[in-house]
mmCIF file of C-alpha atoms and ligand atoms in Angstrom:
data_model
loop_
_atom_site.group_PDB
_atom_site.id
_atom_site.type_symbol
_atom_site.label_atom_id
_atom_site.label_comp_id
_atom_site.label_asym_id
_atom_site.label_seq_id
_atom_site.Cartn_x
_atom_site.Cartn_y
_atom_site.Cartn_z
ATOM 1 C CA MET A 1 16.072 -10.010 -8.526
ATOM 2 C CA LYS A 2 17.295 -11.716 -5.435
ATOM 3 C CA ASN A 3 20.096 -14.162 -5.965
ATOM 4 C CA THR A 4 18.784 -17.282 -4.282
ATOM 5 C CA ASN A 5 22.234 -18.884 -4.062
ATOM 6 C CA GLN A 6 23.183 -16.173 -1.650
ATOM 7 C CA VAL A 7 22.945 -16.736 2.097
ATOM 8 C CA PHE A 8 21.424 -13.805 3.940
ATOM 9 C CA ASP A 9 22.310 -12.571 7.422
ATOM 10 C CA ASN A 10 18.685 -12.020 8.410
ATOM 11 C CA VAL A 11 15.286 -11.270 6.848
ATOM 12 C CA LEU A 12 16.026 -7.564 6.532
ATOM 13 C CA ASP A 13 18.585 -8.293 3.812
ATOM 14 C CA LEU A 14 15.648 -9.393 1.693
ATOM 15 C CA VAL A 15 13.781 -6.077 1.860
ATOM 16 C CA GLY A 16 13.406 -4.511 -1.582
ATOM 17 C CA ASN A 17 14.648 -5.755 -4.954
ATOM 18 C CA THR A 18 11.213 -7.179 -5.680
ATOM 19 C CA PRO A 19 10.522 -8.659 -9.107
ATOM 20 C CA LEU A 20 8.825 -6.952 -12.017
ATOM 21 C CA ILE A 21 6.442 -9.503 -13.507
ATOM 22 C CA LYS A 22 4.873 -9.170 -16.946
ATOM 23 C CA LEU A 23 1.096 -9.319 -17.023
ATOM 24 C CA ASN A 24 -0.266 -11.446 -19.822
ATOM 25 C CA ARG A 25 -3.842 -12.702 -19.845
ATOM 26 C CA ILE A 26 -5.554 -9.966 -17.847
ATOM 27 C CA VAL A 27 -4.281 -7.329 -20.298
ATOM 28 C CA SER A 28 -4.496 -9.410 -23.476
ATOM 29 C CA ASN A 29 -6.838 -6.920 -25.175
ATOM 30 C CA PHE A 30 -5.119 -3.770 -23.937
ATOM 31 C CA LYS A 31 -2.698 -1.531 -25.796
ATOM 32 C CA GLY A 32 0.828 -1.483 -24.332
ATOM 33 C CA ASP A 33 2.987 -3.820 -22.245
ATOM 34 C CA PHE A 34 2.126 -4.124 -18.575
ATOM 35 C CA TYR A 35 4.414 -5.062 -15.693
ATOM 36 C CA ALA A 36 3.587 -5.540 -12.038
ATOM 37 C CA LYS A 37 6.049 -4.586 -9.308
ATOM 38 C CA VAL A 38 5.084 -7.314 -6.875
ATOM 39 C CA GLU A 39 5.802 -6.048 -3.384
ATOM 40 C CA SER A 40 4.593 -9.206 -1.643
ATOM 41 C CA PHE A 41 8.076 -10.581 -2.368
ATOM 42 C CA ASN A 42 9.350 -8.476 0.516
ATOM 43 C CA PRO A 43 9.898 -10.615 3.650
ATOM 44 C CA GLY A 44 7.002 -8.898 5.445
ATOM 45 C CA HIS A 45 4.906 -9.397 2.289
ATOM 46 C CA SER A 46 4.363 -5.707 1.543
ATOM 47 C CA SER A 47 5.956 -2.497 0.304
ATOM 48 C CA LYS A 48 5.867 -1.189 3.872
ATOM 49 C CA ASP A 49 9.022 -3.167 4.673
ATOM 50 C CA ARG A 50 10.892 -0.557 2.660
ATOM 51 C CA THR A 51 9.336 2.356 4.560
ATOM 52 C CA ALA A 52 9.848 0.811 7.986
ATOM 53 C CA LEU A 53 13.452 -0.202 7.367
ATOM 54 C CA TYR A 54 14.401 3.105 5.744
ATOM 55 C CA ILE A 55 12.876 5.348 8.429
ATOM 56 C CA ILE A 56 14.376 3.278 11.246
ATOM 57 C CA GLU A 57 17.845 3.225 9.630
ATOM 58 C CA GLN A 58 17.717 6.990 9.081
ATOM 59 C CA ALA A 59 16.928 7.443 12.774
ATOM 60 C CA GLU A 60 19.892 5.193 13.630
ATOM 61 C CA LYS A 61 22.199 7.207 11.364
ATOM 62 C CA LYS A 62 21.137 10.418 13.068
ATOM 63 C CA GLY A 63 21.805 8.805 16.460
ATOM 64 C CA ILE A 64 18.163 9.126 17.507
ATOM 65 C CA LEU A 65 17.739 5.364 17.992
ATOM 66 C CA LYS A 66 19.952 2.909 19.790
ATOM 67 C CA PRO A 67 19.306 -0.762 20.641
ATOM 68 C CA GLY A 68 16.676 -1.133 23.338
ATOM 69 C CA ASP A 69 14.867 2.054 22.312
ATOM 70 C CA THR A 70 11.220 2.129 21.316
ATOM 71 C CA ILE A 71 9.479 2.556 17.977
ATOM 72 C CA ILE A 72 5.868 3.715 18.008
ATOM 73 C CA GLU A 73 3.251 3.824 15.268
ATOM 74 C CA THR A 74 -0.513 3.953 14.866
ATOM 75 C CA THR A 75 -1.464 1.137 12.524
ATOM 76 C CA SER A 76 -2.717 -2.417 12.527
ATOM 77 C CA GLY A 77 -1.864 -2.763 8.855
ATOM 78 C CA ASN A 78 1.184 -3.550 6.800
ATOM 79 C CA THR A 79 3.307 -0.786 8.321
ATOM 80 C CA GLY A 80 2.774 -2.169 11.814
ATOM 81 C CA PHE A 81 3.838 -5.617 10.702
ATOM 82 C CA SER A 82 6.960 -4.288 8.969
ATOM 83 C CA ILE A 83 7.983 -2.135 11.942
ATOM 84 C CA ALA A 84 7.526 -5.122 14.253
ATOM 85 C CA MET A 85 9.690 -7.271 11.969
ATOM 86 C CA VAL A 86 12.473 -4.678 11.756
ATOM 87 C CA SER A 87 12.292 -4.126 15.537
ATOM 88 C CA ILE A 88 12.828 -7.823 16.280
ATOM 89 C CA ILE A 89 15.979 -8.004 14.182
ATOM 90 C CA LYS A 90 17.402 -4.712 15.374
ATOM 91 C CA GLY A 91 16.473 -5.121 19.030
ATOM 92 C CA TYR A 92 13.897 -2.383 19.525
ATOM 93 C CA GLU A 93 10.695 -2.385 21.476
ATOM 94 C CA CYS A 94 7.757 -1.927 19.103
ATOM 95 C CA ILE A 95 4.563 -0.299 20.361
ATOM 96 C CA LEU A 96 1.546 -0.093 18.068
ATOM 97 C CA ALA A 97 -1.599 1.832 18.971
ATOM 98 C CA VAL A 98 -4.441 0.387 16.925
ATOM 99 C CA SER A 99 -8.133 1.002 16.602
ATOM 100 C CA SER A 100 -10.623 -1.410 18.161
ATOM 101 C CA LYS A 101 -11.962 -1.833 14.597
ATOM 102 C CA SER A 102 -8.845 -3.879 13.740
ATOM 103 C CA SER A 103 -9.588 -7.561 13.336
ATOM 104 C CA PRO A 104 -8.432 -9.939 16.116
ATOM 105 C CA ASP A 105 -6.374 -11.743 13.446
ATOM 106 C CA LYS A 106 -4.384 -8.623 12.724
ATOM 107 C CA ILE A 107 -3.783 -7.887 16.396
ATOM 108 C CA ASP A 108 -2.646 -11.496 16.957
ATOM 109 C CA MET A 109 -0.302 -11.227 13.980
ATOM 110 C CA LEU A 110 1.347 -8.090 15.395
ATOM 111 C CA ARG A 111 1.692 -9.644 18.837
ATOM 112 C CA THR A 112 3.223 -12.740 17.238
ATOM 113 C CA MET A 113 5.816 -10.423 15.730
ATOM 114 C CA GLY A 114 6.689 -9.202 19.216
ATOM 115 C CA ALA A 115 4.819 -5.892 19.158
ATOM 116 C CA LYS A 116 3.125 -4.445 22.218
ATOM 117 C CA VAL A 117 -0.349 -3.564 20.966
ATOM 118 C CA TYR A 118 -2.610 -0.958 22.579
ATOM 119 C CA VAL A 119 -6.183 -1.367 21.386
ATOM 120 C CA CYS A 120 -7.878 2.045 21.489
ATOM 121 C CA PRO A 121 -11.579 2.863 21.038
ATOM 122 C CA ALA A 122 -12.439 3.424 17.369
ATOM 123 C CA HIS A 123 -15.356 5.813 17.774
ATOM 124 C CA VAL A 124 -13.724 8.734 19.522
ATOM 125 C CA PRO A 125 -12.499 11.907 17.767
ATOM 126 C CA ALA A 126 -8.836 11.945 16.715
ATOM 127 C CA ASP A 127 -8.042 14.553 19.403
ATOM 128 C CA ASP A 128 -9.644 12.524 22.223
ATOM 129 C CA PRO A 129 -6.941 11.367 24.680
ATOM 130 C CA ARG A 130 -8.179 7.769 24.173
ATOM 131 C CA SER A 131 -7.759 7.813 20.364
ATOM 132 C CA TYR A 132 -4.912 5.785 18.912
ATOM 133 C CA TYR A 133 -3.256 8.962 17.640
ATOM 134 C CA GLU A 134 -3.259 10.544 21.084
ATOM 135 C CA VAL A 135 -2.204 7.324 22.829
ATOM 136 C CA ALA A 136 0.780 6.979 20.462
ATOM 137 C CA LYS A 137 1.747 10.632 20.971
ATOM 138 C CA ARG A 138 1.514 10.308 24.736
ATOM 139 C CA ILE A 139 3.655 7.167 24.866
ATOM 140 C CA HIS A 140 6.205 8.875 22.601
ATOM 141 C CA LYS A 141 6.313 11.931 24.887
ATOM 142 C CA GLU A 142 6.661 9.839 28.035
ATOM 143 C CA LYS A 143 9.301 7.427 26.710
ATOM 144 C CA PRO A 144 12.791 8.780 26.296
ATOM 145 C CA GLY A 145 14.634 7.140 23.398
ATOM 146 C CA SER A 146 11.475 6.579 21.369
ATOM 147 C CA ILE A 147 10.531 7.580 17.855
ATOM 148 C CA TYR A 148 7.055 8.006 16.391
ATOM 149 C CA ILE A 149 7.050 6.913 12.760
ATOM 150 C CA ASN A 150 3.888 8.887 11.824
ATOM 151 C CA GLN A 151 3.911 7.558 8.250
ATOM 152 C CA TYR A 152 1.202 9.903 6.925
ATOM 153 C CA PHE A 153 3.249 12.991 7.777
ATOM 154 C CA ASN A 154 6.792 11.718 7.530
ATOM 155 C CA GLU A 155 8.797 12.928 4.500
ATOM 156 C CA LEU A 156 11.140 9.963 4.970
ATOM 157 C CA ASN A 157 8.260 7.771 3.800
ATOM 158 C CA ILE A 158 8.697 9.424 0.371
ATOM 159 C CA ASP A 159 12.499 9.123 0.549
ATOM 160 C CA ALA A 160 12.245 5.376 1.207
ATOM 161 C CA HIS A 161 10.736 4.840 -2.238
ATOM 162 C CA TYR A 162 12.915 7.476 -3.902
ATOM 163 C CA ASP A 163 15.842 5.480 -2.604
ATOM 164 C CA SER A 164 14.699 1.992 -3.639
ATOM 165 C CA THR A 165 11.418 1.445 -5.522
ATOM 166 C CA GLY A 166 12.117 4.164 -8.102
ATOM 167 C CA PRO A 167 15.695 3.079 -8.993
ATOM 168 C CA GLU A 168 14.640 -0.589 -9.135
ATOM 169 C CA ILE A 169 11.839 0.114 -11.627
ATOM 170 C CA TRP A 170 14.120 2.324 -13.731
ATOM 171 C CA LYS A 171 16.698 -0.450 -13.941
ATOM 172 C CA GLN A 172 14.191 -3.259 -14.451
ATOM 173 C CA THR A 173 12.554 -1.451 -17.393
ATOM 174 C CA GLU A 174 15.959 -0.344 -18.753
ATOM 175 C CA GLY A 175 14.647 3.200 -18.608
ATOM 176 C CA LYS A 176 11.768 2.416 -20.957
ATOM 177 C CA ILE A 177 8.898 2.892 -18.517
ATOM 178 C CA THR A 178 6.245 5.304 -19.901
ATOM 179 C CA HIS A 179 3.593 5.142 -17.143
ATOM 180 C CA LEU A 180 3.560 4.455 -13.412
ATOM 181 C CA VAL A 181 0.249 3.473 -11.841
ATOM 182 C CA ALA A 182 0.193 3.183 -8.041
ATOM 183 C CA CYS A 183 -2.215 3.368 -5.139
ATOM 184 C CA SER A 184 -2.066 6.364 -2.884
ATOM 185 C CA GLY A 185 -2.591 5.898 0.835
ATOM 186 C CA THR A 186 0.047 7.827 2.728
ATOM 187 C CA GLY A 187 1.290 8.671 -0.790
ATOM 188 C CA GLY A 188 4.823 7.634 0.092
ATOM 189 C CA THR A 189 5.104 4.905 -2.536
ATOM 190 C CA ILE A 190 3.800 6.880 -5.486
ATOM 191 C CA SER A 191 5.512 10.157 -4.534
ATOM 192 C CA GLY A 192 8.978 8.744 -3.915
ATOM 193 C CA THR A 193 8.914 6.373 -6.881
ATOM 194 C CA ALA A 194 7.600 9.098 -9.200
ATOM 195 C CA ARG A 195 10.118 11.654 -7.962
ATOM 196 C CA TYR A 196 13.001 9.358 -8.868
ATOM 197 C CA LEU A 197 11.534 8.263 -12.194
ATOM 198 C CA LYS A 198 10.661 11.804 -13.318
ATOM 199 C CA GLU A 199 14.190 12.938 -12.518
ATOM 200 C CA GLN A 200 15.361 10.333 -15.040
ATOM 201 C CA ASN A 201 12.632 11.124 -17.589
ATOM 202 C CA PRO A 202 10.125 13.919 -16.941
ATOM 203 C CA ASN A 203 7.795 12.516 -19.631
ATOM 204 C CA ILE A 204 6.869 9.467 -17.567
ATOM 205 C CA LYS A 205 3.197 9.780 -16.701
ATOM 206 C CA VAL A 206 2.301 9.127 -13.077
ATOM 207 C CA ILE A 207 -1.229 8.099 -12.227
ATOM 208 C CA GLY A 208 -2.452 7.626 -8.672
ATOM 209 C CA VAL A 209 -5.260 5.319 -7.642
ATOM 210 C CA ASP A 210 -7.827 6.621 -5.160
ATOM 211 C CA ALA A 211 -11.024 5.214 -3.665
ATOM 212 C CA PHE A 212 -14.538 6.587 -3.999
ATOM 213 C CA GLY A 213 -15.122 7.974 -0.507
ATOM 214 C CA SER A 214 -11.633 9.522 -0.240
ATOM 215 C CA VAL A 215 -10.627 13.197 -0.625
ATOM 216 C CA ILE A 216 -7.303 12.639 -2.410
ATOM 217 C CA LYS A 217 -8.308 12.951 -6.093
ATOM 218 C CA LYS A 218 -10.446 16.039 -5.483
ATOM 219 C CA TYR A 219 -7.655 17.657 -3.460
ATOM 220 C CA HIS A 220 -5.227 16.974 -6.312
ATOM 221 C CA GLU A 221 -7.556 18.781 -8.716
ATOM 222 C CA THR A 222 -8.562 21.739 -6.547
ATOM 223 C CA ARG A 223 -6.031 21.884 -3.685
ATOM 224 C CA GLU A 224 -9.066 22.186 -1.437
ATOM 225 C CA PHE A 225 -10.213 19.800 1.242
ATOM 226 C CA ASP A 226 -13.759 18.822 0.304
ATOM 227 C CA GLU A 227 -15.521 17.036 3.159
ATOM 228 C CA LYS A 228 -18.373 16.070 0.837
ATOM 229 C CA GLU A 229 -16.067 13.575 -0.862
ATOM 230 C CA ILE A 230 -15.784 11.521 2.316
ATOM 231 C CA TYR A 231 -17.905 8.440 2.991
ATOM 232 C CA PRO A 232 -17.130 4.919 4.194
ATOM 233 C CA TYR A 233 -15.535 2.443 1.814
ATOM 234 C CA ARG A 234 -14.072 -1.004 2.210
ATOM 235 C CA ILE A 235 -10.630 -1.023 0.577
ATOM 236 C CA GLU A 236 -7.945 -0.664 3.237
ATOM 237 C CA GLY A 237 -4.727 1.216 2.554
ATOM 238 C CA LEU A 238 -6.054 3.312 -0.312
ATOM 239 C CA GLY A 239 -7.271 6.908 -0.163
ATOM 240 C CA LYS A 240 -7.821 8.939 2.980
ATOM 241 C CA ASN A 241 -10.138 11.291 4.836
ATOM 242 C CA LEU A 242 -7.289 13.753 5.426
ATOM 243 C CA ILE A 243 -4.530 15.244 3.276
ATOM 244 C CA PRO A 244 -1.330 13.283 3.969
ATOM 245 C CA GLY A 245 1.859 15.294 4.299
ATOM 246 C CA ALA A 246 3.706 12.329 2.760
ATOM 247 C CA THR A 247 2.046 12.880 -0.636
ATOM 248 C CA ASP A 248 3.767 15.092 -3.200
ATOM 249 C CA PHE A 249 0.681 16.180 -5.149
ATOM 250 C CA ASP A 250 2.744 18.146 -7.682
ATOM 251 C CA ILE A 251 4.547 15.064 -8.959
ATOM 252 C CA ILE A 252 1.383 13.066 -9.671
ATOM 253 C CA ASP A 253 -0.215 13.814 -13.054
ATOM 254 C CA ASP A 254 -3.636 12.338 -12.535
ATOM 255 C CA PHE A 255 -5.790 10.249 -10.223
ATOM 256 C CA VAL A 256 -8.295 7.512 -11.050
ATOM 257 C CA LYS A 257 -11.027 6.482 -8.617
ATOM 258 C CA VAL A 258 -12.066 2.872 -8.271
ATOM 259 C CA THR A 259 -14.977 1.179 -6.530
ATOM 260 C CA ASP A 260 -14.829 -1.432 -3.777
ATOM 261 C CA GLU A 261 -16.782 -3.877 -5.888
ATOM 262 C CA GLU A 262 -14.809 -3.676 -9.129
ATOM 263 C CA SER A 263 -11.509 -3.725 -7.242
ATOM 264 C CA ALA A 264 -12.570 -6.876 -5.388
ATOM 265 C CA HIS A 265 -13.508 -8.670 -8.591
ATOM 266 C CA THR A 266 -10.307 -7.563 -10.279
ATOM 267 C CA ALA A 267 -8.198 -8.829 -7.354
ATOM 268 C CA ARG A 268 -9.840 -12.242 -7.764
ATOM 269 C CA GLU A 269 -9.337 -12.075 -11.515
ATOM 270 C CA LEU A 270 -5.609 -11.407 -11.011
ATOM 271 C CA ALA A 271 -5.330 -14.663 -9.083
ATOM 272 C CA ARG A 272 -7.282 -16.599 -11.715
ATOM 273 C CA THR A 273 -5.546 -15.167 -14.777
ATOM 274 C CA GLU A 274 -1.974 -14.399 -13.711
ATOM 275 C CA GLY A 275 -1.610 -16.680 -10.684
ATOM 276 C CA LEU A 276 -0.839 -13.571 -8.651
ATOM 277 C CA PHE A 277 -2.428 -13.801 -5.209
ATOM 278 C CA SER A 278 -2.355 -10.152 -4.204
ATOM 279 C CA GLY A 279 -4.042 -7.782 -1.785
ATOM 280 C CA TYR A 280 -7.190 -5.724 -2.245
ATOM 281 C CA THR A 281 -5.304 -2.610 -3.354
ATOM 282 C CA SER A 282 -3.518 -4.614 -6.053
ATOM 283 C CA GLY A 283 -6.992 -5.335 -7.380
ATOM 284 C CA ALA A 284 -7.705 -1.609 -7.130
ATOM 285 C CA ALA A 285 -4.548 -0.708 -9.063
ATOM 286 C CA MET A 286 -5.367 -3.277 -11.747
ATOM 287 C CA GLN A 287 -8.922 -1.966 -11.920
ATOM 288 C CA ALA A 288 -7.468 1.513 -12.524
ATOM 289 C CA ILE A 289 -5.426 0.077 -15.419
ATOM 290 C CA LYS A 290 -8.627 -1.299 -16.944
ATOM 291 C CA GLN A 291 -10.325 2.106 -16.687
ATOM 292 C CA LEU A 292 -7.283 3.884 -18.109
ATOM 293 C CA ASP A 293 -7.118 1.472 -21.034
ATOM 294 C CA GLU A 294 -10.818 2.018 -21.676
ATOM 295 C CA ARG A 295 -10.339 5.788 -21.858
ATOM 296 C CA GLY A 296 -7.482 5.343 -24.365
ATOM 297 C CA GLU A 297 -4.646 6.338 -22.036
ATOM 298 C CA PHE A 298 -2.175 3.802 -23.444
ATOM 299 C CA LYS A 299 -0.855 3.126 -26.919
ATOM 300 C CA LYS A 300 1.073 0.283 -28.529
ATOM 301 C CA GLY A 301 4.691 0.180 -27.325
ATOM 302 C CA ASP A 302 3.971 1.883 -23.971
ATOM 303 C CA LYS A 303 5.536 0.255 -20.916
ATOM 304 C CA ILE A 304 3.225 0.558 -17.971
ATOM 305 C CA VAL A 305 4.363 -0.377 -14.462
ATOM 306 C CA VAL A 306 1.715 -1.000 -11.816
ATOM 307 C CA ILE A 307 2.620 -1.498 -8.170
ATOM 308 C CA PHE A 308 0.962 -4.379 -6.293
ATOM 309 C CA PRO A 309 1.520 -3.403 -2.629
ATOM 310 C CA ASP A 310 0.884 -6.611 -0.697
ATOM 311 C CA HIS A 311 -0.089 -10.278 -0.583
ATOM 312 C CA GLY A 312 -3.535 -11.865 -0.819
ATOM 313 C CA SER A 313 -3.162 -13.943 2.348
ATOM 314 C CA ARG A 314 -4.038 -10.894 4.481
ATOM 315 C CA TYR A 315 -7.490 -10.742 2.878
ATOM 316 C CA MET A 316 -8.776 -14.287 3.311
ATOM 317 C CA SER A 317 -11.723 -13.127 5.420
ATOM 318 C CA LYS A 318 -12.529 -10.351 2.939
ATOM 319 C CA VAL A 319 -12.018 -10.275 -0.822
ATOM 320 C CA TYR A 320 -11.104 -13.959 -0.987
ATOM 321 C CA SER A 321 -14.032 -15.116 1.107
ATOM 322 C CA ASP A 322 -17.077 -15.972 -0.996
ATOM 323 C CA LYS A 323 -19.246 -15.299 2.046
ATOM 324 C CA TRP A 324 -17.817 -11.797 2.467
ATOM 325 C CA MET A 325 -18.298 -11.071 -1.224
ATOM 326 C CA GLN A 326 -21.874 -12.293 -0.992
ATOM 327 C CA ASP A 327 -22.550 -10.242 2.160
ATOM 328 C CA GLN A 328 -21.378 -7.097 0.355
ATOM 329 C CA GLY A 329 -23.696 -7.927 -2.558
ATOM 330 C CA PHE A 330 -20.656 -8.088 -4.836
ATOM 331 C CA PHE A 331 -21.795 -11.229 -6.622
ATOM 332 C CA ASP A 332 -25.210 -9.822 -7.491
ATOM 333 C CA SER A 333 -24.380 -7.422 -10.302
ATOM 334 C CA LYS A 334 -21.877 -9.796 -11.890
ATOM 335 C CA ASN A 335 -24.404 -12.584 -11.993
ATOM 336 C CA GLU A 336 -21.631 -14.680 -10.506
ATOM 337 C CA VAL A 337 -22.258 -17.148 -7.708
ATOM 338 C CA ALA A 338 -20.019 -18.690 -5.124
ATOM 339 C CA VAL A 339 -19.164 -22.322 -5.702
ATOM 340 C CA GLU A 340 -21.595 -24.481 -3.735
ATOM 341 C CA ASN A 341 -20.144 -26.548 -0.930
ATOM 342 C CA ILE A 342 -19.713 -30.009 -2.370
ATOM 343 C CA GLN A 343 -20.284 -32.931 0.011
ATOM 344 C CA TYR A 344 -18.107 -35.939 -0.639
HETATM 345 N N1 PMP B 1 -1.953 -0.794 -0.388
HETATM 346 C C1 PMP B 1 -1.887 -1.245 0.861
HETATM 347 C C2 PMP B 1 -2.406 -2.603 1.164
HETATM 348 C C3 PMP B 1 -1.356 -0.449 1.881
HETATM 349 O O1 PMP B 1 -1.302 -0.920 3.148
HETATM 350 C C4 PMP B 1 -0.903 0.847 1.552
HETATM 351 C C5 PMP B 1 -0.359 1.700 2.642
HETATM 352 N N2 PMP B 1 -1.323 2.424 3.373
HETATM 353 C C6 PMP B 1 -0.997 1.299 0.220
HETATM 354 C C7 PMP B 1 -1.515 0.437 -0.712
HETATM 355 C C8 PMP B 1 -0.595 2.658 -0.209
HETATM 356 O O2 PMP B 1 0.772 2.907 -0.085
HETATM 357 P P1 PMP B 1 1.261 4.328 0.399
HETATM 358 O O3 PMP B 1 0.868 4.472 1.847
HETATM 359 O O4 PMP B 1 2.722 4.319 0.204
HETATM 360 O O5 PMP B 1 0.559 5.361 -0.424
#
């Protein structure tokens, strides 16, 4: 845990060393002890602070980056925010190529953090020169002294978590962890954390969380890319329609798929039961725990660590909006209704 009596030089000193918080009410009927690694305690409110800081510092060590240089990435999500934050402190220019699907809120947030944001058309193929992938690549090629983070295909994304998340969890559980449950997007978090933990104890079971509509679980089982698995889904940051090079499929024992609807309800339940206001994928990871408990995965005495990647404040217009939930039809099957507006 962070020592709050300490004075820090800048926000980057607060990256990592996030708390492990015991879950109580939401797991009261489950077998085992459950602990959440709450990544919203990072200064940029997500686990991506670790990835951004680690990759940038590795580039500095190799002499690839010097102050005034440029860091480029293709994301409007947590990684973009973290790169922008690191860039401010370290004096880099940050360029983010994002899809026109990104919400204006997100784009404003990145610009507030000093990033130069290129909004690229969403509905063009990835190899179209206007796509955000191609725009990022072109800027990288044209700008000397620039790096392209490319988190989905960057092995350093795995190393970031091997270097920090894994050792922290090992220490925090005093080596007693039996299961790791974590979402898989780029796969960096789960792969790096699992690699470290399994080096300490190969019996630790590692379970990834994937979305219905993503190819990851099927690829893990068959090592084949099955296009039929792909369809639109709502959870952001979880699963993928491609096979990320930053996922070590051999180190993950199993995957569980979760639905948009159940994950949304579970995210809201986490806030109500544990006072943990977390992102949509935290709800997804907790939903996976529920399914795993139901299938008898855990026994008494097990110590299960689940990673909650980010904070709930980024989802106010989605999971935490009653209107959004209603528009998705997510209240219907639960027979749950939004609280009526009360006029005073
Ligand atoms: N949850 C959220 C909210 C994310 O932004 C991400 C990153 N895409 C993940 C989970 C998954 O983490 P990773 O990319 O390390 O697999």
